[in-house]
mmCIF file of C-alpha atoms in Angstrom:
data_model
loop_
_atom_site.group_PDB
_atom_site.id
_atom_site.type_symbol
_atom_site.label_atom_id
_atom_site.label_comp_id
_atom_site.label_asym_id
_atom_site.label_seq_id
_atom_site.Cartn_x
_atom_site.Cartn_y
_atom_site.Cartn_z
ATOM 1 C CA ILE A 6 95.009 157.773 44.661
ATOM 2 C CA LEU A 7 91.545 158.188 41.921
ATOM 3 C CA ASN A 8 90.374 161.981 42.691
ATOM 4 C CA VAL A 9 86.598 161.913 42.907
ATOM 5 C CA GLU A 10 85.415 165.456 43.393
ATOM 6 C CA GLN A 11 82.309 166.853 43.743
ATOM 7 C CA SER A 12 80.180 170.160 43.344
ATOM 8 C CA PRO A 13 78.709 171.938 44.442
ATOM 9 C CA GLN A 14 80.395 172.193 48.211
ATOM 10 C CA SER A 15 76.378 172.923 49.810
ATOM 11 C CA LEU A 16 73.452 173.654 48.099
ATOM 12 C CA HIS A 17 70.494 175.183 50.001
ATOM 13 C CA VAL A 18 67.144 175.061 48.069
ATOM 14 C CA GLN A 19 62.949 176.132 49.409
ATOM 15 C CA GLU A 20 60.932 172.544 49.558
ATOM 16 C CA GLY A 21 59.580 171.497 46.209
ATOM 17 C CA ASP A 22 62.692 172.777 44.638
ATOM 18 C CA SER A 23 64.640 169.761 41.712
ATOM 19 C CA THR A 24 67.968 170.427 42.666
ATOM 20 C CA ASN A 25 70.902 167.740 41.269
ATOM 21 C CA PHE A 26 75.038 167.637 42.257
ATOM 22 C CA THR A 27 77.409 166.633 40.507
ATOM 23 C CA CYS A 28 80.112 164.015 41.159
ATOM 24 C CA SER A 29 83.832 163.749 39.147
ATOM 25 C CA PHE A 30 85.579 161.090 38.321
ATOM 26 C CA PRO A 31 88.823 159.005 36.766
ATOM 27 C CA SER A 32 87.091 157.442 33.426
ATOM 28 C CA SER A 33 90.955 155.088 33.561
ATOM 29 C CA ASN A 34 90.610 151.483 35.394
ATOM 30 C CA PHE A 35 86.358 152.599 36.335
ATOM 31 C CA TYR A 36 84.696 150.047 37.865
ATOM 32 C CA ALA A 37 81.935 151.405 39.925
ATOM 33 C CA LEU A 38 80.577 154.908 41.556
ATOM 34 C CA HIS A 39 78.851 154.942 44.619
ATOM 35 C CA TRP A 40 76.131 157.455 45.898
ATOM 36 C CA TYR A 41 75.833 157.634 49.318
ATOM 37 C CA ARG A 42 72.963 159.935 51.928
ATOM 38 C CA TRP A 43 74.480 160.485 55.470
ATOM 39 C CA GLU A 44 72.484 162.727 57.993
ATOM 40 C CA THR A 45 74.663 164.204 60.659
ATOM 41 C CA ALA A 46 75.283 161.693 64.010
ATOM 42 C CA LYS A 47 73.619 158.816 61.570
ATOM 43 C CA SER A 48 76.372 156.171 59.800
ATOM 44 C CA PRO A 49 76.282 156.812 55.265
ATOM 45 C CA GLU A 50 73.499 155.062 53.694
ATOM 46 C CA ALA A 51 73.488 153.101 50.638
ATOM 47 C CA LEU A 52 71.401 154.773 47.692
ATOM 48 C CA PHE A 53 73.070 153.665 44.893
ATOM 49 C CA VAL A 54 76.125 151.692 43.225
ATOM 50 C CA MET A 55 76.208 152.149 39.355
ATOM 51 C CA THR A 56 78.817 149.771 37.297
ATOM 52 C CA LEU A 57 77.259 150.305 33.456
ATOM 53 C CA ASN A 58 77.491 153.639 31.031
ATOM 54 C CA GLY A 59 74.692 155.315 30.651
ATOM 55 C CA ASP A 60 73.325 153.600 34.020
ATOM 56 C CA GLU A 61 70.252 155.173 35.285
ATOM 57 C CA LYS A 62 68.488 154.608 38.262
ATOM 58 C CA LYS A 63 66.088 155.640 40.978
ATOM 59 C CA LYS A 64 64.591 155.625 44.285
ATOM 60 C CA GLY A 65 61.748 157.315 45.410
ATOM 61 C CA ARG A 66 62.417 161.173 44.304
ATOM 62 C CA ILE A 67 66.545 160.675 44.334
ATOM 63 C CA SER A 68 67.824 159.290 40.573
ATOM 64 C CA ALA A 69 70.969 159.321 39.372
ATOM 65 C CA THR A 70 73.266 158.852 36.071
ATOM 66 C CA LEU A 71 76.397 157.777 34.976
ATOM 67 C CA ASN A 72 78.630 157.955 32.129
ATOM 68 C CA THR A 73 81.766 156.090 32.556
ATOM 69 C CA LYS A 74 83.583 157.924 29.020
ATOM 70 C CA GLU A 75 83.342 161.276 30.309
ATOM 71 C CA GLY A 76 83.835 160.426 34.311
ATOM 72 C CA TYR A 77 80.905 161.992 35.600
ATOM 73 C CA SER A 78 77.707 161.176 37.205
ATOM 74 C CA TYR A 79 74.961 163.113 38.495
ATOM 75 C CA LEU A 80 72.433 162.909 41.287
ATOM 76 C CA TYR A 81 68.792 164.634 40.847
ATOM 77 C CA ILE A 82 66.661 165.445 43.555
ATOM 78 C CA LYS A 83 62.896 166.059 42.408
ATOM 79 C CA GLY A 84 61.014 168.416 45.217
ATOM 80 C CA SER A 85 62.902 168.533 47.730
ATOM 81 C CA GLN A 86 61.593 167.669 51.387
ATOM 82 C CA PRO A 87 62.678 168.787 54.413
ATOM 83 C CA GLU A 88 64.002 165.524 55.329
ATOM 84 C CA ASP A 89 66.630 165.964 52.300
ATOM 85 C CA SER A 90 68.730 167.506 53.839
ATOM 86 C CA ALA A 91 72.228 165.593 54.137
ATOM 87 C CA THR A 92 75.031 164.998 53.063
ATOM 88 C CA TYR A 93 74.873 163.172 49.246
ATOM 89 C CA LEU A 94 78.927 161.043 49.072
ATOM 90 C CA CYS A 95 80.049 159.661 45.725
ATOM 91 C CA ALA A 96 82.599 157.635 45.866
ATOM 92 C CA SER A 97 84.472 155.030 43.673
ATOM 93 C CA PRO A 98 86.204 151.809 44.511
ATOM 94 C CA ASN A 99 90.092 151.738 44.265
ATOM 95 C CA SER A 100 91.490 147.961 43.382
ATOM 96 C CA ASN A 101 94.775 148.670 44.958
ATOM 97 C CA SER A 102 92.983 148.632 48.633
ATOM 98 C CA GLY A 103 90.862 145.891 48.921
ATOM 99 C CA TYR A 104 87.927 147.650 46.570
ATOM 100 C CA ALA A 105 87.812 150.710 49.526
ATOM 101 C CA LEU A 106 85.916 153.491 48.384
ATOM 102 C CA ASN A 107 87.820 156.924 47.425
ATOM 103 C CA PHE A 108 85.334 159.585 48.593
ATOM 104 C CA GLY A 109 84.528 162.638 47.762
ATOM 105 C CA LYS A 110 84.091 165.234 49.994
ATOM 106 C CA GLY A 111 79.841 165.672 49.705
ATOM 107 C CA THR A 112 77.137 167.868 48.460
ATOM 108 C CA SER A 113 75.835 169.592 52.160
ATOM 109 C CA LEU A 114 72.117 170.058 50.777
ATOM 110 C CA LEU A 115 69.829 172.036 52.848
ATOM 111 C CA VAL A 116 65.305 171.948 52.230
ATOM 112 C CA THR A 117 63.991 174.776 54.088
ATOM 113 C CA PRO A 118 59.825 174.762 54.280
ATOM 114 C CA ASN B 5 70.060 142.320 61.765
ATOM 115 C CA ALA B 6 72.315 144.636 62.972
ATOM 116 C CA GLY B 7 74.460 145.257 60.497
ATOM 117 C CA VAL B 8 77.361 146.567 61.340
ATOM 118 C CA THR B 9 78.069 147.571 65.477
ATOM 119 C CA GLN B 10 80.713 150.253 67.011
ATOM 120 C CA THR B 11 81.524 150.586 70.192
ATOM 121 C CA PRO B 12 81.617 152.878 71.407
ATOM 122 C CA LYS B 13 80.125 155.800 70.116
ATOM 123 C CA PHE B 14 81.875 158.714 71.936
ATOM 124 C CA ARG B 15 85.509 158.633 73.851
ATOM 125 C CA ILE B 16 87.786 161.479 75.269
ATOM 126 C CA LEU B 17 91.433 160.094 75.572
ATOM 127 C CA LYS B 18 94.554 161.670 77.000
ATOM 128 C CA ILE B 19 97.433 162.226 74.972
ATOM 129 C CA GLY B 20 99.779 159.222 75.015
ATOM 130 C CA GLN B 21 96.596 156.687 75.907
ATOM 131 C CA SER B 22 95.798 153.502 73.970
ATOM 132 C CA MET B 23 92.312 152.385 73.118
ATOM 133 C CA THR B 24 90.331 150.340 70.545
ATOM 134 C CA LEU B 25 87.781 151.002 68.890
ATOM 135 C CA GLN B 26 85.319 147.933 68.080
ATOM 136 C CA CYS B 27 83.808 146.724 64.990
ATOM 137 C CA THR B 28 81.876 143.707 64.299
ATOM 138 C CA GLN B 29 79.514 142.650 61.342
ATOM 139 C CA ASP B 30 76.777 139.814 61.531
ATOM 140 C CA MET B 31 76.404 139.432 57.042
ATOM 141 C CA ASN B 32 79.907 137.366 56.819
ATOM 142 C CA HIS B 33 80.946 140.395 54.590
ATOM 143 C CA ASN B 34 84.152 139.607 53.841
ATOM 144 C CA TYR B 35 85.638 142.794 53.511
ATOM 145 C CA MET B 36 85.660 145.418 56.188
ATOM 146 C CA TYR B 37 87.652 149.040 56.279
ATOM 147 C CA TRP B 38 88.080 151.574 59.251
ATOM 148 C CA TYR B 39 87.614 154.885 57.945
ATOM 149 C CA ARG B 40 88.544 158.492 59.550
ATOM 150 C CA GLN B 41 86.604 161.640 58.806
ATOM 151 C CA ASP B 42 87.614 165.410 59.318
ATOM 152 C CA PRO B 43 85.929 167.937 58.837
ATOM 153 C CA GLY B 44 85.901 169.684 55.199
ATOM 154 C CA MET B 45 87.828 166.547 54.001
ATOM 155 C CA GLY B 46 86.034 163.314 52.764
ATOM 156 C CA LEU B 47 86.213 160.131 54.128
ATOM 157 C CA LYS B 48 90.022 158.910 54.277
ATOM 158 C CA LEU B 49 91.042 155.311 54.662
ATOM 159 C CA ILE B 50 93.144 153.667 57.592
ATOM 160 C CA TYR B 51 92.881 150.202 57.211
ATOM 161 C CA TYR B 52 91.574 147.325 55.013
ATOM 162 C CA SER B 53 91.196 143.343 54.819
ATOM 163 C CA VAL B 54 89.559 141.290 52.537
ATOM 164 C CA GLY B 55 89.138 138.170 54.975
ATOM 165 C CA ALA B 56 89.848 136.554 58.191
ATOM 166 C CA GLY B 57 93.748 136.966 58.812
ATOM 167 C CA ILE B 58 94.358 139.546 55.928
ATOM 168 C CA THR B 59 94.659 142.691 57.217
ATOM 169 C CA ASP B 60 96.392 145.825 54.962
ATOM 170 C CA LYS B 61 97.227 149.518 54.953
ATOM 171 C CA GLY B 62 95.284 152.264 53.654
ATOM 172 C CA GLU B 63 95.916 155.843 53.253
ATOM 173 C CA VAL B 64 96.214 157.074 56.738
ATOM 174 C CA PRO B 65 97.429 153.880 58.618
ATOM 175 C CA ASN B 66 100.047 156.117 60.968
ATOM 176 C CA GLY B 67 99.424 155.661 64.929
ATOM 177 C CA TYR B 68 96.792 152.449 63.884
ATOM 178 C CA ASN B 69 96.468 149.000 63.728
ATOM 179 C CA VAL B 70 94.283 146.104 63.201
ATOM 180 C CA SER B 71 93.689 142.837 63.369
ATOM 181 C CA ARG B 72 91.296 140.594 62.091
ATOM 182 C CA SER B 73 90.760 136.914 63.183
ATOM 183 C CA THR B 74 87.848 136.426 62.589
ATOM 184 C CA THR B 75 85.220 137.322 59.825
ATOM 185 C CA GLU B 76 83.432 138.941 62.320
ATOM 186 C CA ASP B 77 85.250 141.249 64.305
ATOM 187 C CA PHE B 78 87.907 143.897 62.950
ATOM 188 C CA PRO B 79 89.040 146.047 65.516
ATOM 189 C CA LEU B 80 91.258 149.180 65.127
ATOM 190 C CA ARG B 81 93.548 149.920 67.709
ATOM 191 C CA LEU B 82 95.316 153.249 69.408
ATOM 192 C CA GLU B 83 98.950 152.846 71.487
ATOM 193 C CA LEU B 84 99.547 156.344 71.235
ATOM 194 C CA ALA B 85 96.424 158.421 71.016
ATOM 195 C CA ALA B 86 97.800 162.145 69.892
ATOM 196 C CA PRO B 87 95.698 165.028 68.699
ATOM 197 C CA SER B 88 95.943 164.517 65.642
ATOM 198 C CA GLN B 89 93.541 161.142 65.752
ATOM 199 C CA THR B 90 90.976 163.754 66.419
ATOM 200 C CA SER B 91 88.384 162.727 64.213
ATOM 201 C CA VAL B 92 84.929 160.654 63.699
ATOM 202 C CA TYR B 93 85.590 156.815 63.216
ATOM 203 C CA PHE B 94 83.813 154.739 60.999
ATOM 204 C CA CYS B 95 83.711 150.688 60.288
ATOM 205 C CA ALA B 96 82.219 149.809 56.765
ATOM 206 C CA SER B 97 81.799 145.980 55.475
ATOM 207 C CA SER B 98 80.885 144.819 52.055
ATOM 208 C CA TYR B 99 80.727 141.777 49.900
ATOM 209 C CA SER B 100 84.002 140.916 47.658
ATOM 210 C CA ASP B 101 81.342 142.613 44.689
ATOM 211 C CA LEU B 102 81.745 145.508 43.198
ATOM 212 C CA GLY B 103 78.205 146.106 42.770
ATOM 213 C CA GLN B 104 77.456 146.031 46.000
ATOM 214 C CA PRO B 105 77.505 148.687 48.738
ATOM 215 C CA GLN B 106 79.321 149.041 51.761
ATOM 216 C CA HIS B 107 77.328 148.856 55.336
ATOM 217 C CA PHE B 108 78.747 151.238 57.635
ATOM 218 C CA GLY B 109 78.855 151.263 60.857
ATOM 219 C CA ASP B 110 77.268 154.747 63.290
ATOM 220 C CA GLY B 111 81.079 155.669 63.667
ATOM 221 C CA THR B 112 82.857 156.044 67.164
ATOM 222 C CA ARG B 113 83.428 159.984 67.572
ATOM 223 C CA LEU B 114 86.743 160.252 69.615
ATOM 224 C CA SER B 115 88.447 163.330 71.212
ATOM 225 C CA ILE B 116 91.027 163.152 72.415
ATOM 226 C CA LEU B 117 93.129 166.244 74.739
#
Protein backbone atom coordinates (compact mmCIF):
# COMPACT_ATOMS: atom_id res chain seq x y z
CA ILE A 1 0.00 0.00 0.00
CA LEU A 2 1.41 3.36 -1.03
CA ASN A 3 1.25 5.91 1.79
CA VAL A 4 -0.10 9.19 0.52
CA GLU A 5 -0.01 11.96 3.10
CA GLN A 6 -1.68 15.34 2.93
CA SER A 7 -1.22 18.48 4.98
CA PRO A 8 -2.69 20.41 6.52
CA GLN A 9 -5.71 18.36 7.56
CA SER A 10 -7.89 21.46 7.50
CA LEU A 11 -7.58 25.09 6.56
CA HIS A 12 -9.74 28.16 7.11
CA VAL A 13 -9.04 31.24 4.99
CA GLN A 14 -10.76 34.48 4.17
CA GLU A 15 -12.21 35.22 0.78
CA GLY A 16 -9.49 36.58 -1.48
CA ASP A 17 -6.62 34.81 0.29
CA SER A 18 -4.38 32.53 -1.69
CA THR A 19 -3.58 29.16 -0.20
CA ASN A 20 -1.75 25.93 -0.88
CA PHE A 21 -1.76 22.32 0.30
CA THR A 22 0.83 19.57 0.20
CA CYS A 23 0.62 15.97 -0.90
CA SER A 24 3.54 13.60 -0.30
CA PHE A 25 3.87 10.13 -1.80
CA PRO A 26 6.52 7.43 -2.21
CA SER A 27 8.81 8.46 -5.06
CA SER A 28 9.69 4.89 -6.03
CA ASN A 29 7.52 3.14 -8.66
CA PHE A 30 5.73 6.39 -9.44
CA TYR A 31 2.99 6.26 -12.08
CA ALA A 32 0.80 9.30 -11.63
CA LEU A 33 -0.59 11.72 -9.08
CA HIS A 34 -4.27 12.64 -9.03
CA TRP A 35 -5.97 15.64 -7.41
CA TYR A 36 -9.72 15.62 -6.73
CA ARG A 37 -12.12 18.19 -5.35
CA TRP A 38 -14.83 16.75 -3.12
CA GLU A 39 -17.81 18.73 -1.96
CA THR A 40 -20.02 17.41 0.82
CA ALA A 41 -22.79 15.09 -0.43
CA LYS A 42 -21.30 15.01 -3.93
CA SER A 43 -18.87 12.76 -5.75
CA PRO A 44 -15.14 13.49 -6.00
CA GLU A 45 -14.41 15.53 -9.12
CA ALA A 46 -11.10 15.20 -10.92
CA LEU A 47 -8.95 18.33 -11.02
CA PHE A 48 -5.63 17.10 -12.38
CA VAL A 49 -3.76 13.95 -13.30
CA MET A 50 -0.02 14.54 -13.34
CA THR A 51 2.53 12.08 -14.65
CA LEU A 52 5.82 13.86 -15.37
CA ASN A 53 8.35 15.32 -12.97
CA GLY A 54 8.10 19.09 -13.14
CA ASP A 55 4.52 19.01 -14.41
CA GLU A 56 2.53 22.15 -13.73
CA LYS A 57 -1.19 22.19 -14.48
CA LYS A 58 -3.75 24.95 -14.15
CA LYS A 59 -7.54 25.12 -14.12
CA GLY A 60 -8.86 28.61 -13.54
CA ARG A 61 -7.57 29.82 -10.17
CA ILE A 62 -6.33 26.35 -9.18
CA SER A 63 -2.91 25.04 -10.13
CA ALA A 64 -0.71 22.12 -9.16
CA THR A 65 2.95 21.17 -9.37
CA LEU A 66 4.66 17.80 -9.22
CA ASN A 67 8.09 16.69 -7.99
CA THR A 68 8.42 12.94 -8.48
CA LYS A 69 12.06 12.79 -7.38
CA GLU A 70 11.31 14.03 -3.87
CA GLY A 71 7.73 12.73 -3.80
CA TYR A 72 5.52 15.76 -3.36
CA SER A 73 2.87 17.81 -5.11
CA TYR A 74 1.46 21.21 -4.24
CA LEU A 75 -2.05 22.45 -4.98
CA TYR A 76 -2.48 26.23 -5.09
CA ILE A 77 -5.68 28.25 -5.04
CA LYS A 78 -5.33 31.90 -5.96
CA GLY A 79 -7.84 34.38 -4.56
CA SER A 80 -9.98 31.82 -2.70
CA GLN A 81 -13.74 32.11 -3.02
CA PRO A 82 -16.45 30.60 -0.77
CA GLU A 83 -17.33 28.18 -3.56
CA ASP A 84 -13.80 26.74 -3.27
CA SER A 85 -14.79 25.29 0.11
CA ALA A 86 -14.39 21.54 -0.23
CA THR A 87 -12.09 18.67 0.65
CA TYR A 88 -9.13 18.32 -1.70
CA LEU A 89 -7.86 14.78 -2.17
CA CYS A 90 -4.66 13.57 -3.71
CA ALA A 91 -4.11 9.98 -4.73
CA SER A 92 -1.58 7.75 -6.42
CA PRO A 93 -2.36 4.62 -8.49
CA ASN A 94 -1.34 1.23 -7.12
CA SER A 95 -0.09 -1.12 -9.83
CA ASN A 96 -0.83 -4.12 -7.57
CA SER A 97 -4.58 -3.44 -7.60
CA GLY A 98 -5.53 -2.50 -11.14
CA TYR A 99 -4.23 1.03 -10.62
CA ALA A 100 -6.85 1.69 -7.97
CA LEU A 101 -6.11 4.92 -6.18
CA ASN A 102 -4.44 5.15 -2.80
CA PHE A 103 -5.92 8.29 -1.32
CA GLY A 104 -4.62 10.68 1.27
CA LYS A 105 -7.05 11.73 3.98
CA GLY A 106 -7.61 15.07 2.29
CA THR A 107 -7.32 18.73 3.17
CA SER A 108 -10.61 20.32 4.16
CA LEU A 109 -10.76 23.96 3.03
CA LEU A 110 -13.26 26.49 4.35
CA VAL A 111 -13.36 29.92 2.72
CA THR A 112 -15.43 32.52 4.53
CA PRO A 113 -16.62 35.84 3.09
CA ASN B 1 -24.16 11.53 -20.54
CA ALA B 2 -24.93 9.71 -17.25
CA GLY B 3 -21.34 8.75 -16.32
CA VAL B 4 -21.27 6.52 -13.23
CA THR B 5 -24.65 5.83 -11.64
CA GLN B 6 -25.06 4.35 -8.17
CA THR B 7 -28.25 3.15 -6.54
CA PRO B 8 -29.60 3.47 -3.94
CA LYS B 9 -28.38 6.82 -2.58
CA PHE B 10 -29.33 5.96 0.99
CA ARG B 11 -30.22 2.77 2.81
CA ILE B 12 -30.70 1.58 6.35
CA LEU B 13 -30.21 -2.12 7.03
CA LYS B 14 -30.63 -4.28 10.08
CA ILE B 15 -27.72 -6.43 11.26
CA GLY B 16 -27.65 -9.67 9.30
CA GLN B 17 -29.63 -8.42 6.32
CA SER B 18 -28.18 -8.52 2.83
CA MET B 19 -28.28 -6.08 -0.04
CA THR B 20 -26.68 -5.19 -3.33
CA LEU B 21 -25.31 -1.77 -4.17
CA GLN B 22 -25.67 -1.16 -7.88
CA CYS B 23 -23.13 0.61 -10.07
CA THR B 24 -23.30 1.13 -13.81
CA GLN B 25 -21.25 3.26 -16.19
CA ASP B 26 -21.89 4.23 -19.80
CA MET B 27 -18.37 5.31 -20.76
CA ASN B 28 -17.16 1.86 -21.87
CA HIS B 29 -14.48 1.90 -19.16
CA ASN B 30 -12.67 -1.35 -18.53
CA TYR B 31 -11.57 -0.55 -15.00
CA MET B 32 -14.08 -0.27 -12.16
CA TYR B 33 -13.63 0.13 -8.41
CA TRP B 34 -15.52 0.12 -5.15
CA TYR B 35 -14.29 2.34 -2.33
CA ARG B 36 -15.64 3.06 1.11
CA GLN B 37 -15.16 6.27 3.04
CA ASP B 38 -15.23 6.38 6.80
CA PRO B 39 -14.96 9.57 8.91
CA GLY B 40 -11.38 10.72 9.34
CA MET B 41 -10.11 8.12 6.92
CA GLY B 42 -9.21 8.25 3.27
CA LEU B 43 -11.13 6.29 0.67
CA LYS B 44 -10.31 2.59 0.99
CA LEU B 45 -10.48 0.09 -1.88
CA ILE B 46 -12.90 -2.80 -1.39
CA TYR B 47 -12.80 -4.58 -4.76
CA TYR B 48 -11.75 -3.79 -8.28
CA SER B 49 -12.22 -5.13 -11.79
CA VAL B 50 -10.02 -4.69 -14.86
CA GLY B 51 -12.64 -5.99 -17.28
CA ALA B 52 -15.76 -8.09 -17.65
CA GLY B 53 -15.35 -11.42 -15.88
CA ILE B 54 -12.33 -10.30 -13.84
CA THR B 55 -12.51 -9.14 -10.24
CA ASP B 56 -10.05 -8.98 -7.37
CA LYS B 57 -9.87 -7.99 -3.72
CA GLY B 58 -8.69 -4.61 -2.56
CA GLU B 59 -7.56 -3.45 0.87
CA VAL B 60 -10.81 -4.08 2.81
CA PRO B 61 -12.77 -6.88 1.05
CA ASN B 62 -14.09 -8.82 4.07
CA GLY B 63 -17.88 -9.01 4.17
CA TYR B 64 -18.32 -8.07 0.52
CA ASN B 65 -18.59 -9.75 -2.85
CA VAL B 66 -18.66 -8.41 -6.39
CA SER B 67 -19.34 -9.59 -9.91
CA ARG B 68 -18.61 -8.16 -13.34
CA SER B 69 -20.70 -9.93 -15.92
CA THR B 70 -20.76 -6.93 -18.27
CA THR B 71 -18.48 -3.98 -18.95
CA GLU B 72 -21.15 -1.58 -17.70
CA ASP B 73 -22.17 -3.10 -14.36
CA PHE B 74 -20.21 -3.74 -11.17
CA PRO B 75 -22.55 -4.54 -8.27
CA LEU B 76 -21.30 -4.84 -4.67
CA ARG B 77 -22.98 -7.39 -2.43
CA LEU B 78 -23.21 -7.36 1.37
CA GLU B 79 -24.29 -10.82 2.53
CA LEU B 80 -24.57 -10.39 6.32
CA ALA B 81 -24.62 -6.71 7.17
CA ALA B 82 -22.59 -5.71 10.23
CA PRO B 83 -22.37 -2.33 12.01
CA SER B 84 -18.74 -2.01 10.84
CA GLN B 85 -20.05 -1.73 7.29
CA THR B 86 -21.80 1.54 8.02
CA SER B 87 -20.09 3.84 5.57
CA VAL B 88 -20.38 5.82 2.37
CA TYR B 89 -19.65 3.69 -0.68
CA PHE B 90 -18.32 5.06 -3.95
CA CYS B 91 -18.09 3.30 -7.27
CA ALA B 92 -15.60 4.60 -9.82
CA SER B 93 -14.47 3.76 -13.32
CA SER B 94 -11.64 4.68 -15.65
CA TYR B 95 -9.94 3.87 -18.89
CA SER B 96 -6.95 1.55 -18.60
CA ASP B 97 -4.60 4.51 -18.90
CA LEU B 98 -2.63 5.98 -16.05
CA GLY B 99 -3.03 9.48 -17.47
CA GLN B 100 -6.82 9.41 -17.13
CA PRO B 101 -8.81 10.32 -14.02
CA GLN B 102 -11.31 8.09 -12.30
CA HIS B 103 -14.97 9.01 -12.60
CA PHE B 104 -17.02 8.62 -9.44
CA GLY B 105 -20.66 7.96 -8.76
CA ASP B 106 -22.56 10.07 -6.24
CA GLY B 107 -22.16 7.49 -3.49
CA THR B 108 -24.42 5.28 -1.40
CA ARG B 109 -24.79 6.17 2.27
CA LEU B 110 -25.39 2.94 4.16
CA SER B 111 -26.27 2.58 7.84
CA ILE B 112 -26.39 -0.77 9.61
CA LEU B 113 -28.40 -0.74 12.82
